Amino acid sequence: MMTPTTTVPATVTAFDLVSGLSAQRPTLRRRLSAMAAMYADVEAARAQVERDDVLVYEFYDMGVPETSGDVAYGTSITYPGKVGDEYHMTKGHFHSVLDTGEIYFCLRGTGYMLMENPEGDWQAAEFGPGQAVYVPRRYAHRSINTSATEPLVTFFAFPGHAGHDYGTIETRGFRKLCVERDGEPVFVDNPKWAG
Amino acid sequence: MMTPTTTVPATVTAFDLVSGLSAQRPTLRRRLSAMAAMYADVEAARAQVERDDVLVYEFYDMGVPETSGDVAYGTSITYPGKVGDEYHMTKGHFHSVLDTGEIYFCLRGTGYMLMENPEGDWQAAEFGPGQAVYVPRRYAHRSINTSATEPLVTFFAFPGHAGHDYGTIETRGFRKLCVERDGEPVFVDNPKWAG
Ligand SMILES: [Mn+2]
Ligand SMILES: [Mn+2]
């Protein structure tokens, strides 16, 4: 094997295709206590935190330069569970640069990508193994795991300069919730939505 | 289920995680006849085309808008095989906007991402299931399948405005080739390289 000559080595990271995790890097971890107020049934959330402050999701920030020529990427793992009748979900966010999209490629599990834009449109796309969901520009996005047993594992990629606006969703919420009714996931109005 | 209200529906595409293919869209297909001149042993290539013009690789163009706010994505499948002792590979390309990177996430198979920049640096990164290779800005890139039996399946994502420059590689070639020596892949100088 010849010795490569390079000034800018490619970043190579080994992810486990089943767990979604890499032993090479730490994840950013979001336990229920960090997002209890986001669930409709805040009392159920607080009670669950008292019993066990469960890990709701974790994901990678690979430290890609924040330029429009770069692509930020990583995996995101949302663990199964419910808070009251509401399925485990990520915090969700807009991009600071609203006119940026994002691709999510599902490696494992079942659930939805919930999306809404500032104009009031909303939509949800189903996740299943091999399903690619392209979130259009201007849409806030949140992953939701509707499986009772399996992690929802996705590989994501977005423009390096997109940035994150978590604050808008934190203060206002999403317009819709994903809850279990008769054993099935359905989307309902968010009673706490503060538009 | 409530009815979503949206003016810009998310694009949802089901890919098979084993084959890398989607029944929803056609691929762009590259048979050996379309790239015979790229292999070091052009006579072996021409003889193979006579016997059977094999499919070397195929990939998706999902038609994402070509803006810096969008992320172009899809899967790429390079089939196992050799031309002489040179492994099956993609044509490879620079991006028209040189200062753009690309992420390749390997879903299946074994091989390399071969990279070189206009300044003469080169490098190769190994592909295996779950391996993510971030191609730095300014690096031409080519996927190489070194397995005797398995397709090399990757999921890729790059900035929407990157564009493709296939011509530079088509006329000049890559500095290095990946060939089999004693049953193992090695990188050697490309005797036809026209720098
Ligand atoms: Mn995002
Ligand atoms: Mn490319």
XYZ file of C-alpha atoms and ligand atoms in Angstrom:
392
model
C 0.000 0.000 0.000
C 1.408 3.389 -0.984
C 1.459 6.095 1.649
C -1.114 8.783 0.972
C 0.073 12.374 0.917
C -2.590 14.643 2.246
C -2.957 17.868 4.138
C -6.690 17.469 4.795
C -7.470 13.909 5.871
C -11.015 12.684 5.304
C -12.954 12.116 8.514
C -13.780 8.426 8.855
C -16.192 7.272 11.544
C -17.464 3.772 12.211
C -21.127 3.640 13.222
C -22.933 0.512 14.323
C -25.838 0.029 11.905
C -27.993 -1.578 14.610
C -27.456 0.744 17.580
C -26.636 3.816 15.482
C -23.736 4.555 17.835
C -20.007 5.049 17.264
C -17.368 4.133 19.847
C -15.138 6.904 18.459
C -17.127 9.909 19.675
C -19.473 11.003 22.465
C -23.115 11.743 21.698
C -25.197 14.673 22.866
C -27.762 13.110 25.178
C -31.242 14.416 25.985
C -32.853 12.947 29.076
C -36.516 13.497 29.894
C -35.667 16.104 32.566
C -34.232 18.324 29.804
C -37.534 18.406 27.911
C -40.289 17.456 30.383
C -42.155 20.732 29.708
C -42.432 19.860 26.011
C -44.835 16.975 26.642
C -48.581 17.612 26.926
C -48.836 15.672 30.199
C -46.210 17.505 32.232
C -47.244 15.685 35.418
C -46.617 12.303 33.803
C -43.248 13.627 32.627
C -42.248 14.850 36.095
C -43.355 11.563 37.699
C -41.281 9.613 35.179
C -38.240 11.813 35.872
C -38.665 11.055 39.604
C -38.748 7.300 38.955
C -36.061 7.265 36.262
C -34.766 10.177 34.203
C -34.803 8.158 30.991
C -32.634 8.866 27.965
C -35.123 10.005 25.307
C -32.653 10.534 22.465
C -29.015 11.064 21.561
C -27.250 12.283 18.452
C -23.871 13.301 17.071
C -22.364 16.675 16.300
C -19.365 15.735 14.153
C -17.868 19.222 14.221
C -18.017 19.812 10.469
C -17.112 23.425 9.571
C -20.225 25.632 9.547
C -19.970 26.729 5.918
C -22.371 26.306 2.996
C -19.727 24.181 1.250
C -19.832 21.600 4.016
C -22.457 19.067 5.030
C -23.105 18.436 8.725
C -24.055 14.803 9.363
C -24.438 12.145 11.990
C -26.839 9.654 13.453
C -29.774 10.291 15.770
C -31.280 7.638 18.035
C -34.695 8.145 19.665
C -35.487 5.444 22.205
C -38.923 3.825 22.528
C -41.246 5.046 25.241
C -44.199 7.285 26.011
C -44.937 10.147 28.375
C -48.605 9.677 29.179
C -49.958 8.723 25.757
C -47.429 10.844 23.832
C -44.602 9.052 22.056
C -40.933 9.777 22.703
C -39.653 12.516 20.427
C -36.750 14.870 19.879
C -36.963 18.528 20.928
C -37.198 19.559 17.298
C -35.967 22.811 15.824
C -36.020 25.290 12.999
C -32.724 26.030 11.256
C -31.390 29.524 12.021
C -31.022 29.946 8.263
C -34.660 29.085 7.526
C -34.032 28.448 3.833
C -32.152 25.198 4.441
C -33.423 21.635 4.112
C -32.254 18.367 5.668
C -32.216 14.715 4.666
C -33.043 12.000 7.207
C -32.377 8.418 6.191
C -33.954 5.826 8.479
C -31.745 2.847 9.305
C -34.000 1.143 11.840
C -37.283 1.500 13.654
C -40.698 3.055 13.105
C -42.066 6.535 13.580
C -42.616 9.923 12.024
C -40.893 13.110 11.070
C -43.246 15.902 12.191
C -42.774 19.184 10.318
C -44.284 22.664 10.355
C -43.347 25.994 8.817
C -43.769 29.554 10.132
C -46.739 30.071 7.800
C -48.733 27.438 9.681
C -48.477 24.447 7.355
C -47.723 21.103 8.944
C -47.063 17.583 7.735
C -45.761 14.241 8.970
C -43.753 11.642 7.031
C -43.432 8.015 8.044
C -40.111 6.511 9.061
C -39.251 2.874 8.496
C -36.007 1.079 7.600
C -34.632 2.477 4.328
C -37.070 5.389 4.223
C -35.500 8.732 3.216
C -37.381 11.874 4.254
C -36.252 15.168 2.754
C -37.377 17.979 5.060
C -38.077 21.008 2.834
C -36.536 24.404 3.549
C -38.350 26.476 6.231
C -39.792 23.442 8.057
C -39.128 22.800 11.743
C -38.627 19.069 12.276
C -38.973 16.576 15.122
C -38.401 12.803 15.080
C -40.999 10.655 16.856
C -40.549 6.981 17.764
C -43.860 5.082 17.691
C -42.416 1.612 18.287
C -42.943 0.041 21.691
C -39.632 -1.777 21.582
C -37.175 -0.544 18.940
C -34.957 2.537 18.783
C -35.590 4.888 15.845
C -32.180 5.246 14.175
C -31.627 7.827 11.422
C -28.650 9.186 9.502
C -29.038 12.927 8.855
C -27.271 15.532 6.705
C -27.864 19.303 6.469
C -26.033 22.346 5.057
C -23.092 23.298 7.282
C -24.252 26.909 7.628
C -27.858 26.053 8.643
C -27.524 26.591 12.390
C -30.169 25.647 14.965
C -33.073 27.583 16.419
C -34.386 25.471 19.303
C -35.895 28.457 21.110
C -38.944 28.976 18.902
C -40.185 25.406 19.454
C -39.212 25.483 23.147
C -41.410 28.519 23.796
C -44.228 27.856 21.327
C -44.274 24.093 20.757
C -45.335 22.235 17.619
C -48.938 22.678 16.422
C -49.537 18.915 16.579
C -48.759 16.086 18.986
C -48.338 12.398 18.200
C -50.266 10.274 20.704
C -51.461 6.695 21.018
C -55.207 6.126 20.530
C -56.546 2.537 20.508
C -52.991 1.282 20.081
C -52.300 3.445 17.007
C -50.342 6.672 16.590
C -52.477 9.691 15.644
C -51.735 13.393 15.337
C -53.889 15.729 17.399
C -53.864 19.456 18.137
C -51.362 20.509 20.769
C -53.498 22.023 23.553
C -50.482 23.983 24.804
C -49.563 25.436 21.417
C -48.725 29.126 21.863
C -48.837 30.519 18.344
C -55.270 10.970 11.724
C -55.610 14.678 10.994
C -55.097 15.837 7.445
C -51.824 17.718 7.019
C -51.979 21.135 5.401
C -48.887 21.753 3.388
C -47.790 23.586 0.296
C -44.359 21.919 0.125
C -44.645 18.185 0.780
C -41.550 16.411 2.060
C -40.068 13.976 -0.441
C -40.302 10.446 0.945
C -38.478 7.611 -0.801
C -38.246 3.974 0.242
C -34.834 2.415 -0.360
C -34.045 -1.235 0.156
C -31.231 -1.377 2.713
C -29.768 -4.531 1.155
C -29.842 -3.719 -2.572
C -29.659 0.068 -2.103
C -32.396 0.449 -4.732
C -35.796 2.132 -4.680
C -38.740 0.926 -6.750
C -40.036 4.517 -6.885
C -37.395 5.998 -9.173
C -35.020 5.061 -11.985
C -31.269 5.049 -11.392
C -28.543 6.445 -13.603
C -26.662 3.378 -14.809
C -23.034 3.191 -15.890
C -22.081 0.122 -17.904
C -18.476 -0.771 -18.631
C -18.736 0.508 -22.234
C -19.340 4.016 -20.854
C -16.033 4.012 -18.965
C -13.803 1.369 -20.568
C -11.090 3.945 -21.296
C -10.814 4.766 -17.586
C -9.324 1.386 -16.725
C -5.582 0.780 -17.019
C -6.085 -2.403 -19.051
C -8.246 -1.025 -21.861
C -7.968 -4.280 -23.837
C -9.356 -6.284 -20.937
C -12.142 -3.706 -20.696
C -13.003 -3.946 -24.408
C -12.938 -7.759 -24.302
C -15.297 -7.738 -21.320
C -17.656 -5.331 -23.101
C -17.719 -7.744 -26.073
C -18.612 -10.688 -23.810
C -21.030 -8.777 -21.587
C -21.337 -5.044 -21.130
C -21.645 -5.358 -17.367
C -23.321 -2.811 -15.114
C -20.462 -1.325 -13.077
C -22.493 1.054 -10.921
C -25.770 2.891 -10.587
C -26.943 5.807 -8.464
C -29.815 8.212 -7.898
C -30.292 11.852 -8.795
C -33.282 12.816 -6.662
C -33.780 16.174 -8.354
C -33.228 18.294 -5.250
C -33.043 22.034 -6.101
C -29.464 23.074 -6.855
C -29.163 25.686 -4.103
C -26.782 25.970 -1.165
C -29.771 25.633 1.165
C -30.566 22.187 -0.165
C -28.801 18.857 0.218
C -28.612 16.498 -2.759
C -28.729 12.860 -1.657
C -29.261 9.321 -2.818
C -27.723 5.886 -2.855
C -24.886 4.596 -5.020
C -24.323 0.919 -5.774
C -21.011 -0.302 -7.238
C -21.151 -3.958 -8.257
C -18.309 -6.426 -7.600
C -15.923 -7.221 -10.415
C -12.526 -6.460 -11.897
C -11.195 -5.242 -15.239
C -7.874 -7.012 -15.509
C -6.607 -6.670 -11.940
C -8.325 -3.324 -11.343
C -11.409 -3.290 -9.145
C -14.778 -1.976 -10.279
C -15.093 1.728 -9.536
C -17.211 4.776 -10.273
C -16.083 7.378 -12.810
C -15.325 9.810 -10.003
C -15.526 13.583 -10.199
C -14.629 16.927 -8.763
C -17.454 19.236 -7.750
C -17.841 22.254 -10.074
C -17.823 24.368 -6.924
C -14.528 22.967 -5.635
C -15.057 24.231 -2.095
C -17.788 21.701 -1.328
C -17.530 18.451 0.634
C -19.641 15.289 0.613
C -20.613 12.627 3.110
C -20.724 8.955 2.096
C -22.276 6.525 4.546
C -21.615 2.880 3.748
C -24.607 0.571 4.198
C -23.086 -2.621 2.846
C -19.951 -4.022 1.257
C -16.224 -3.390 1.305
C -13.983 -0.989 -0.591
C -12.428 2.427 -0.654
C -13.153 6.045 -1.327
C -10.200 7.297 -3.410
C -9.624 11.050 -3.220
C -7.228 13.604 -4.699
C -7.121 17.395 -4.870
C -5.813 19.729 -7.588
C -2.675 20.380 -5.527
C -1.625 16.740 -5.919
C -2.520 15.311 -2.517
C -4.260 11.958 -2.523
C -5.782 9.660 0.066
C -8.020 6.606 0.355
C -10.529 5.798 3.110
C -11.900 2.336 3.796
C -15.580 1.514 3.346
C -17.344 -1.096 5.390
C -20.880 -1.357 6.770
C -21.615 1.662 8.996
C -18.458 3.529 7.941
C -19.000 7.256 7.274
C -16.401 8.965 5.066
C -16.485 12.755 4.895
C -14.799 13.827 1.653
C -13.139 17.201 2.346
C -13.747 20.215 0.119
C -11.627 20.304 -3.085
C -11.169 16.506 -3.284
C -12.241 14.515 -6.335
C -13.757 11.228 -5.191
C -14.304 7.754 -6.622
C -15.873 4.692 -4.950
C -14.089 1.350 -5.409
C -15.594 -2.058 -4.625
C -12.925 -4.543 -3.505
C -15.292 -7.377 -2.601
C -15.455 -10.381 -4.912
C -19.120 -10.966 -4.219
C -20.950 -8.089 -2.572
C -22.229 -4.771 -3.940
C -20.801 -1.630 -2.315
C -23.859 0.344 -1.195
C -23.496 3.914 0.092
C -25.854 6.744 0.994
C -24.422 10.114 -0.049
C -25.263 13.778 0.605
C -23.650 16.933 -0.815
C -24.481 20.654 -1.024
C -27.187 21.286 -3.619
C -25.117 23.911 -5.454
C -21.949 21.742 -5.744
C -22.385 20.640 -9.367
C -20.265 17.968 -11.059
C -17.046 18.185 -13.029
C -16.553 14.736 -14.602
C -14.407 16.057 -17.435
C -11.203 16.660 -15.490
C -11.021 13.036 -14.331
C -12.179 11.722 -17.716
C -9.295 13.431 -19.494
C -6.595 13.192 -16.822
C -7.530 10.207 -14.639
C -6.798 9.731 -10.949
C -3.161 9.649 -9.833
C -3.619 6.194 -8.281
C -5.309 2.940 -9.212
C -6.658 0.253 -6.910
C -5.553 -3.193 -8.091
C -5.408 -6.721 -6.711
C -1.939 -8.028 -5.761
C -1.650 -11.442 -4.077
C -5.378 -11.338 -3.387
C -5.244 -7.957 -1.631
C -6.187 -4.457 -2.815
C -3.263 -2.051 -3.163
C -2.933 1.445 -4.574
C -0.364 1.941 -7.315
C 0.595 4.792 -9.620
C -1.701 5.216 -12.614
C 0.573 4.702 -15.637
C -1.885 6.643 -17.799
C -2.150 9.621 -15.459
C -1.970 12.797 -17.539
C -1.261 15.537 -15.006
Mn -32.161 20.073 11.466
Mn -19.633 14.201 -5.351
